[in-house]
């Protein structure tokens, strides 16, 4: 024979377990959808990114900025894109790059400097971290709901226990509860 509070506690645990399962499935679905959307977006963006060869206009001094473990310097360079249209801009190059050196860079359809297209690994990592954050957040939410629910059940149980003890204690101990 089980008390109603025990049944309530069991129902709460089952509900939170179901919530956690739904949240986990939702995290996986959102992660996959995010990856597909990012991949589509990256492909569309990559279609408008073009790698060109720029020519440095001055020699690069010893760099004081470090990028990916190598000293870098920003110097003027020129490139052509679209064909026959010359552009200039400041490019990061390895320190000590000579004047007239060829440097690979990325530009958009108009020939303006642009960022490197995102790699598939970068997209997958970003989607996985988002999914992990969602799963972690839902785990914290489920744990909080379970903890608060059990706390409330235990409070109700303590009040009921006290009320029952008020009835039983005088008969059990042989003392009067008037004082």
PDB file of C-alpha atoms in Angstrom:
ATOM      1  CA  UNK A   1       0.000   0.000   0.000  1.00  0.00           C
ATOM      2  CA  UNK A   2       1.526   3.294  -1.091  1.00  0.00           C
ATOM      3  CA  UNK A   3       0.827   6.764   0.156  1.00  0.00           C
ATOM      4  CA  UNK A   4      -0.447   9.392  -2.276  1.00  0.00           C
ATOM      5  CA  UNK A   5       2.752  11.359  -1.740  1.00  0.00           C
ATOM      6  CA  UNK A   6       4.742   8.362  -3.011  1.00  0.00           C
ATOM      7  CA  UNK A   7       2.570   8.163  -6.114  1.00  0.00           C
ATOM      8  CA  UNK A   8       2.994  11.912  -6.655  1.00  0.00           C
ATOM      9  CA  UNK A   9       6.773  11.598  -6.306  1.00  0.00           C
ATOM     10  CA  UNK A  10       6.811   8.758  -8.857  1.00  0.00           C
ATOM     11  CA  UNK A  11       4.645  10.721 -11.305  1.00  0.00           C
ATOM     12  CA  UNK A  12       6.948  13.735 -10.934  1.00  0.00           C
ATOM     13  CA  UNK A  13      10.030  11.612 -11.641  1.00  0.00           C
ATOM     14  CA  UNK A  14       8.384  10.083 -14.711  1.00  0.00           C
ATOM     15  CA  UNK A  15       7.286  13.489 -16.002  1.00  0.00           C
ATOM     16  CA  UNK A  16      10.762  14.956 -15.584  1.00  0.00           C
ATOM     17  CA  UNK A  17      12.333  11.907 -17.245  1.00  0.00           C
ATOM     18  CA  UNK A  18       9.970  12.333 -20.184  1.00  0.00           C
ATOM     19  CA  UNK A  19      10.789  16.053 -20.304  1.00  0.00           C
ATOM     20  CA  UNK A  20      14.518  15.230 -20.353  1.00  0.00           C
ATOM     21  CA  UNK A  21      14.012  12.712 -23.156  1.00  0.00           C
ATOM     22  CA  UNK A  22      12.023  15.201 -25.241  1.00  0.00           C
ATOM     23  CA  UNK A  23      14.631  17.908 -24.597  1.00  0.00           C
ATOM     24  CA  UNK A  24      17.436  15.571 -25.674  1.00  0.00           C
ATOM     25  CA  UNK A  25      15.651  14.624 -28.888  1.00  0.00           C
ATOM     26  CA  UNK A  26      14.872  18.292 -29.515  1.00  0.00           C
ATOM     27  CA  UNK A  27      18.547  19.186 -28.985  1.00  0.00           C
ATOM     28  CA  UNK A  28      19.601  16.616 -31.585  1.00  0.00           C
ATOM     29  CA  UNK A  29      16.968  17.812 -34.078  1.00  0.00           C
ATOM     30  CA  UNK A  30      17.910  21.482 -33.591  1.00  0.00           C
ATOM     31  CA  UNK A  31      21.626  20.673 -33.891  1.00  0.00           C
ATOM     32  CA  UNK A  32      21.073  18.843 -37.177  1.00  0.00           C
ATOM     33  CA  UNK A  33      18.837  21.623 -38.531  1.00  0.00           C
ATOM     34  CA  UNK A  34      21.337  24.287 -37.485  1.00  0.00           C
ATOM     35  CA  UNK A  35      24.184  22.403 -39.165  1.00  0.00           C
ATOM     36  CA  UNK A  36      22.201  22.035 -42.403  1.00  0.00           C
ATOM     37  CA  UNK A  37      21.209  25.727 -42.375  1.00  0.00           C
ATOM     38  CA  UNK A  38      24.782  26.854 -41.639  1.00  0.00           C
ATOM     39  CA  UNK A  39      26.116  24.560 -44.354  1.00  0.00           C
ATOM     40  CA  UNK A  40      23.648  25.968 -46.897  1.00  0.00           C
ATOM     41  CA  UNK A  41      24.523  29.525 -45.853  1.00  0.00           C
ATOM     42  CA  UNK A  42      28.264  28.807 -46.034  1.00  0.00           C
ATOM     43  CA  UNK A  43      27.890  27.280 -49.506  1.00  0.00           C
ATOM     44  CA  UNK A  44      25.925  30.310 -50.698  1.00  0.00           C
ATOM     45  CA  UNK A  45      28.535  32.655 -49.224  1.00  0.00           C
ATOM     46  CA  UNK A  46      31.430  30.619 -50.632  1.00  0.00           C
ATOM     47  CA  UNK A  47      29.911  30.978 -54.099  1.00  0.00           C
ATOM     48  CA  UNK A  48      30.554  34.737 -53.735  1.00  0.00           C
ATOM     49  CA  UNK A  49      34.064  34.435 -52.288  1.00  0.00           C
ATOM     50  CA  UNK A  50      37.048  34.220 -54.583  1.00  0.00           C
ATOM     51  CA  UNK A  51      40.679  33.577 -53.789  1.00  0.00           C
ATOM     52  CA  UNK A  52      42.985  35.953 -55.647  1.00  0.00           C
ATOM     53  CA  UNK A  53      46.683  36.647 -55.641  1.00  0.00           C
ATOM     54  CA  UNK A  54      47.628  40.071 -54.341  1.00  0.00           C
ATOM     55  CA  UNK A  55      50.983  41.751 -54.846  1.00  0.00           C
ATOM     56  CA  UNK A  56      52.586  43.555 -51.912  1.00  0.00           C
ATOM     57  CA  UNK A  57      53.413  47.210 -52.577  1.00  0.00           C
ATOM     58  CA  UNK A  58      55.986  47.598 -49.779  1.00  0.00           C
ATOM     59  CA  UNK A  59      58.198  45.279 -47.771  1.00  0.00           C
ATOM     60  CA  UNK A  60      56.697  44.081 -44.499  1.00  0.00           C
ATOM     61  CA  UNK A  61      58.536  45.173 -41.341  1.00  0.00           C
ATOM     62  CA  UNK A  62      59.133  42.837 -38.444  1.00  0.00           C
ATOM     63  CA  UNK A  63      55.644  42.158 -37.153  1.00  0.00           C
ATOM     64  CA  UNK A  64      54.495  42.736 -33.614  1.00  0.00           C
ATOM     65  CA  UNK A  65      51.088  41.144 -34.126  1.00  0.00           C
ATOM     66  CA  UNK A  66      50.942  37.387 -33.831  1.00  0.00           C
ATOM     67  CA  UNK A  67      48.394  35.396 -35.792  1.00  0.00           C
ATOM     68  CA  UNK A  68      48.285  31.603 -35.632  1.00  0.00           C
ATOM     69  CA  UNK A  69      51.768  31.431 -34.129  1.00  0.00           C
ATOM     70  CA  UNK A  70      53.570  33.601 -36.691  1.00  0.00           C
ATOM     71  CA  UNK A  71      54.452  37.294 -36.562  1.00  0.00           C
ATOM     72  CA  UNK A  72      52.234  39.316 -38.901  1.00  0.00           C
ATOM     73  CA  UNK A  73      52.333  42.788 -40.414  1.00  0.00           C
ATOM     74  CA  UNK A  74      49.616  44.701 -42.299  1.00  0.00           C
ATOM     75  CA  UNK A  75      50.883  46.268 -45.484  1.00  0.00           C
ATOM     76  CA  UNK A  76      49.370  47.734 -48.665  1.00  0.00           C
ATOM     77  CA  UNK A  77      48.815  45.330 -51.528  1.00  0.00           C
ATOM     78  CA  UNK A  78      46.995  45.340 -54.849  1.00  0.00           C
ATOM     79  CA  UNK A  79      44.968  42.702 -56.679  1.00  0.00           C
ATOM     80  CA  UNK A  80      42.682  42.398 -59.648  1.00  0.00           C
ATOM     81  CA  UNK A  81      39.096  41.155 -59.401  1.00  0.00           C
ATOM     82  CA  UNK A  82      36.965  41.077 -61.437  1.00  0.00           C
ATOM     83  CA  UNK A  83      39.379  40.803 -64.355  1.00  0.00           C
ATOM     84  CA  UNK A  84      40.901  44.134 -65.289  1.00  0.00           C
ATOM     85  CA  UNK A  85      39.711  45.957 -62.166  1.00  0.00           C
ATOM     86  CA  UNK A  86      42.519  46.823 -59.727  1.00  0.00           C
ATOM     87  CA  UNK A  87      41.927  47.148 -55.965  1.00  0.00           C
ATOM     88  CA  UNK A  88      44.247  48.045 -53.101  1.00  0.00           C
ATOM     89  CA  UNK A  89      44.017  47.438 -49.385  1.00  0.00           C
ATOM     90  CA  UNK A  90      45.872  46.506 -46.224  1.00  0.00           C
ATOM     91  CA  UNK A  91      46.618  42.778 -46.031  1.00  0.00           C
ATOM     92  CA  UNK A  92      48.048  40.762 -43.166  1.00  0.00           C
ATOM     93  CA  UNK A  93      51.239  39.081 -44.330  1.00  0.00           C
ATOM     94  CA  UNK A  94      54.052  37.230 -42.566  1.00  0.00           C
ATOM     95  CA  UNK A  95      56.646  39.586 -41.100  1.00  0.00           C
ATOM     96  CA  UNK A  96      59.528  40.188 -43.500  1.00  0.00           C
ATOM     97  CA  UNK A  97      57.491  39.645 -46.686  1.00  0.00           C
ATOM     98  CA  UNK A  98      59.309  41.345 -49.574  1.00  0.00           C
ATOM     99  CA  UNK A  99      57.917  44.075 -51.816  1.00  0.00           C
ATOM    100  CA  UNK A 100      56.287  42.515 -54.916  1.00  0.00           C
ATOM    101  CA  UNK A 101      55.591  39.193 -53.198  1.00  0.00           C
ATOM    102  CA  UNK A 102      52.479  37.239 -54.159  1.00  0.00           C
ATOM    103  CA  UNK A 103      50.007  36.794 -51.291  1.00  0.00           C
ATOM    104  CA  UNK A 104      46.777  34.778 -51.490  1.00  0.00           C
ATOM    105  CA  UNK A 105      43.690  36.569 -50.166  1.00  0.00           C
ATOM    106  CA  UNK A 106      39.903  36.322 -50.395  1.00  0.00           C
ATOM    107  CA  UNK A 107      37.590  38.872 -52.012  1.00  0.00           C
ATOM    108  CA  UNK A 108      33.849  39.140 -52.653  1.00  0.00           C
ATOM    109  CA  UNK A 109      32.155  39.531 -56.052  1.00  0.00           C
ATOM    110  CA  UNK A 110      32.975  43.248 -56.189  1.00  0.00           C
ATOM    111  CA  UNK A 111      36.663  42.666 -55.426  1.00  0.00           C
ATOM    112  CA  UNK A 112      36.552  43.975 -51.834  1.00  0.00           C
ATOM    113  CA  UNK A 113      38.495  42.066 -49.181  1.00  0.00           C
ATOM    114  CA  UNK A 114      36.403  39.337 -47.577  1.00  0.00           C
ATOM    115  CA  UNK A 115      36.791  36.672 -44.947  1.00  0.00           C
ATOM    116  CA  UNK A 116      37.760  33.103 -45.688  1.00  0.00           C
ATOM    117  CA  UNK A 117      34.698  30.855 -46.163  1.00  0.00           C
ATOM    118  CA  UNK A 118      33.911  28.742 -43.081  1.00  0.00           C
ATOM    119  CA  UNK A 119      35.042  25.129 -43.217  1.00  0.00           C
ATOM    120  CA  UNK A 120      32.780  22.118 -42.714  1.00  0.00           C
ATOM    121  CA  UNK A 121      34.639  21.318 -39.497  1.00  0.00           C
ATOM    122  CA  UNK A 122      34.012  24.821 -38.175  1.00  0.00           C
ATOM    123  CA  UNK A 123      30.307  24.529 -39.017  1.00  0.00           C
ATOM    124  CA  UNK A 124      30.013  21.087 -37.407  1.00  0.00           C
ATOM    125  CA  UNK A 125      31.812  22.269 -34.275  1.00  0.00           C
ATOM    126  CA  UNK A 126      29.561  25.305 -33.981  1.00  0.00           C
ATOM    127  CA  UNK A 127      26.403  23.199 -34.379  1.00  0.00           C
ATOM    128  CA  UNK A 128      27.661  20.573 -31.918  1.00  0.00           C
ATOM    129  CA  UNK A 129      28.479  23.198 -29.295  1.00  0.00           C
ATOM    130  CA  UNK A 130      25.027  24.730 -29.726  1.00  0.00           C
ATOM    131  CA  UNK A 131      23.430  21.292 -29.311  1.00  0.00           C
ATOM    132  CA  UNK A 132      25.576  20.597 -26.257  1.00  0.00           C
ATOM    133  CA  UNK A 133      24.570  23.934 -24.739  1.00  0.00           C
ATOM    134  CA  UNK A 134      20.902  23.138 -25.375  1.00  0.00           C
ATOM    135  CA  UNK A 135      21.239  19.672 -23.839  1.00  0.00           C
ATOM    136  CA  UNK A 136      23.087  21.094 -20.819  1.00  0.00           C
ATOM    137  CA  UNK A 137      20.490  23.810 -20.358  1.00  0.00           C
ATOM    138  CA  UNK A 138      17.650  21.299 -20.546  1.00  0.00           C
ATOM    139  CA  UNK A 139      19.433  19.027 -18.056  1.00  0.00           C
ATOM    140  CA  UNK A 140      19.737  21.938 -15.619  1.00  0.00           C
ATOM    141  CA  UNK A 141      16.074  22.806 -16.188  1.00  0.00           C
ATOM    142  CA  UNK A 142      14.957  19.196 -15.612  1.00  0.00           C
ATOM    143  CA  UNK A 143      17.098  18.914 -12.485  1.00  0.00           C
ATOM    144  CA  UNK A 144      15.668  22.165 -11.157  1.00  0.00           C
ATOM    145  CA  UNK A 145      12.081  21.072 -11.833  1.00  0.00           C
ATOM    146  CA  UNK A 146      12.713  17.710 -10.169  1.00  0.00           C
ATOM    147  CA  UNK A 147      14.432  19.287  -7.169  1.00  0.00           C
ATOM    148  CA  UNK A 148      11.736  21.915  -6.643  1.00  0.00           C
ATOM    149  CA  UNK A 149       8.978  19.352  -7.122  1.00  0.00           C
ATOM    150  CA  UNK A 150      10.490  16.973  -4.592  1.00  0.00           C
ATOM    151  CA  UNK A 151      11.061  19.830  -2.175  1.00  0.00           C
ATOM    152  CA  UNK A 152       7.387  20.783  -2.405  1.00  0.00           C
ATOM    153  CA  UNK A 153       6.315  17.162  -1.940  1.00  0.00           C
ATOM    154  CA  UNK A 154       8.591  16.799   1.096  1.00  0.00           C
ATOM    155  CA  UNK A 155       7.163  20.008   2.593  1.00  0.00           C
ATOM    156  CA  UNK A 156       3.622  18.676   2.174  1.00  0.00           C
ATOM    157  CA  UNK A 157       4.709  15.360   3.661  1.00  0.00           C
ATOM    158  CA  UNK A 158       6.277  17.106   6.682  1.00  0.00           C
ATOM    159  CA  UNK A 159       3.076  19.096   7.313  1.00  0.00           C
ATOM    160  CA  UNK A 160       0.955  15.934   7.037  1.00  0.00           C
ATOM    161  CA  UNK A 161       3.331  14.054   9.345  1.00  0.00           C
ATOM    162  CA  UNK A 162       3.137  16.825  11.928  1.00  0.00           C
ATOM    163  CA  UNK A 163      -0.668  16.830  11.777  1.00  0.00           C
ATOM    164  CA  UNK A 164      -0.803  13.042  12.228  1.00  0.00           C
ATOM    165  CA  UNK A 165       1.701  13.216  15.087  1.00  0.00           C
ATOM    166  CA  UNK A 166      -0.507  15.779  16.835  1.00  0.00           C
ATOM    167  CA  UNK A 167      -3.225  13.099  16.871  1.00  0.00           C
ATOM    168  CA  UNK A 168      -1.108  10.064  17.761  1.00  0.00           C
ATOM    169  CA  UNK A 169       1.493  11.413  20.200  1.00  0.00           C
ATOM    170  CA  UNK A 170      -0.844  11.928  23.209  1.00  0.00           C
ATOM    171  CA  UNK A 171      -2.068   8.307  22.987  1.00  0.00           C
ATOM    172  CA  UNK A 172       1.367   6.922  22.278  1.00  0.00           C
ATOM    173  CA  UNK A 173       3.193   8.752  25.092  1.00  0.00           C
ATOM    174  CA  UNK A 174       0.351   9.012  27.601  1.00  0.00           C
ATOM    175  CA  UNK A 175       0.947  12.775  27.941  1.00  0.00           C
ATOM    176  CA  UNK A 176      -1.411  15.594  27.318  1.00  0.00           C
ATOM    177  CA  UNK A 177      -0.584  17.946  24.390  1.00  0.00           C
ATOM    178  CA  UNK A 178      -2.190  20.993  26.040  1.00  0.00           C
ATOM    179  CA  UNK A 179       1.117  22.567  27.129  1.00  0.00           C
TER     180      UNK A 179
END
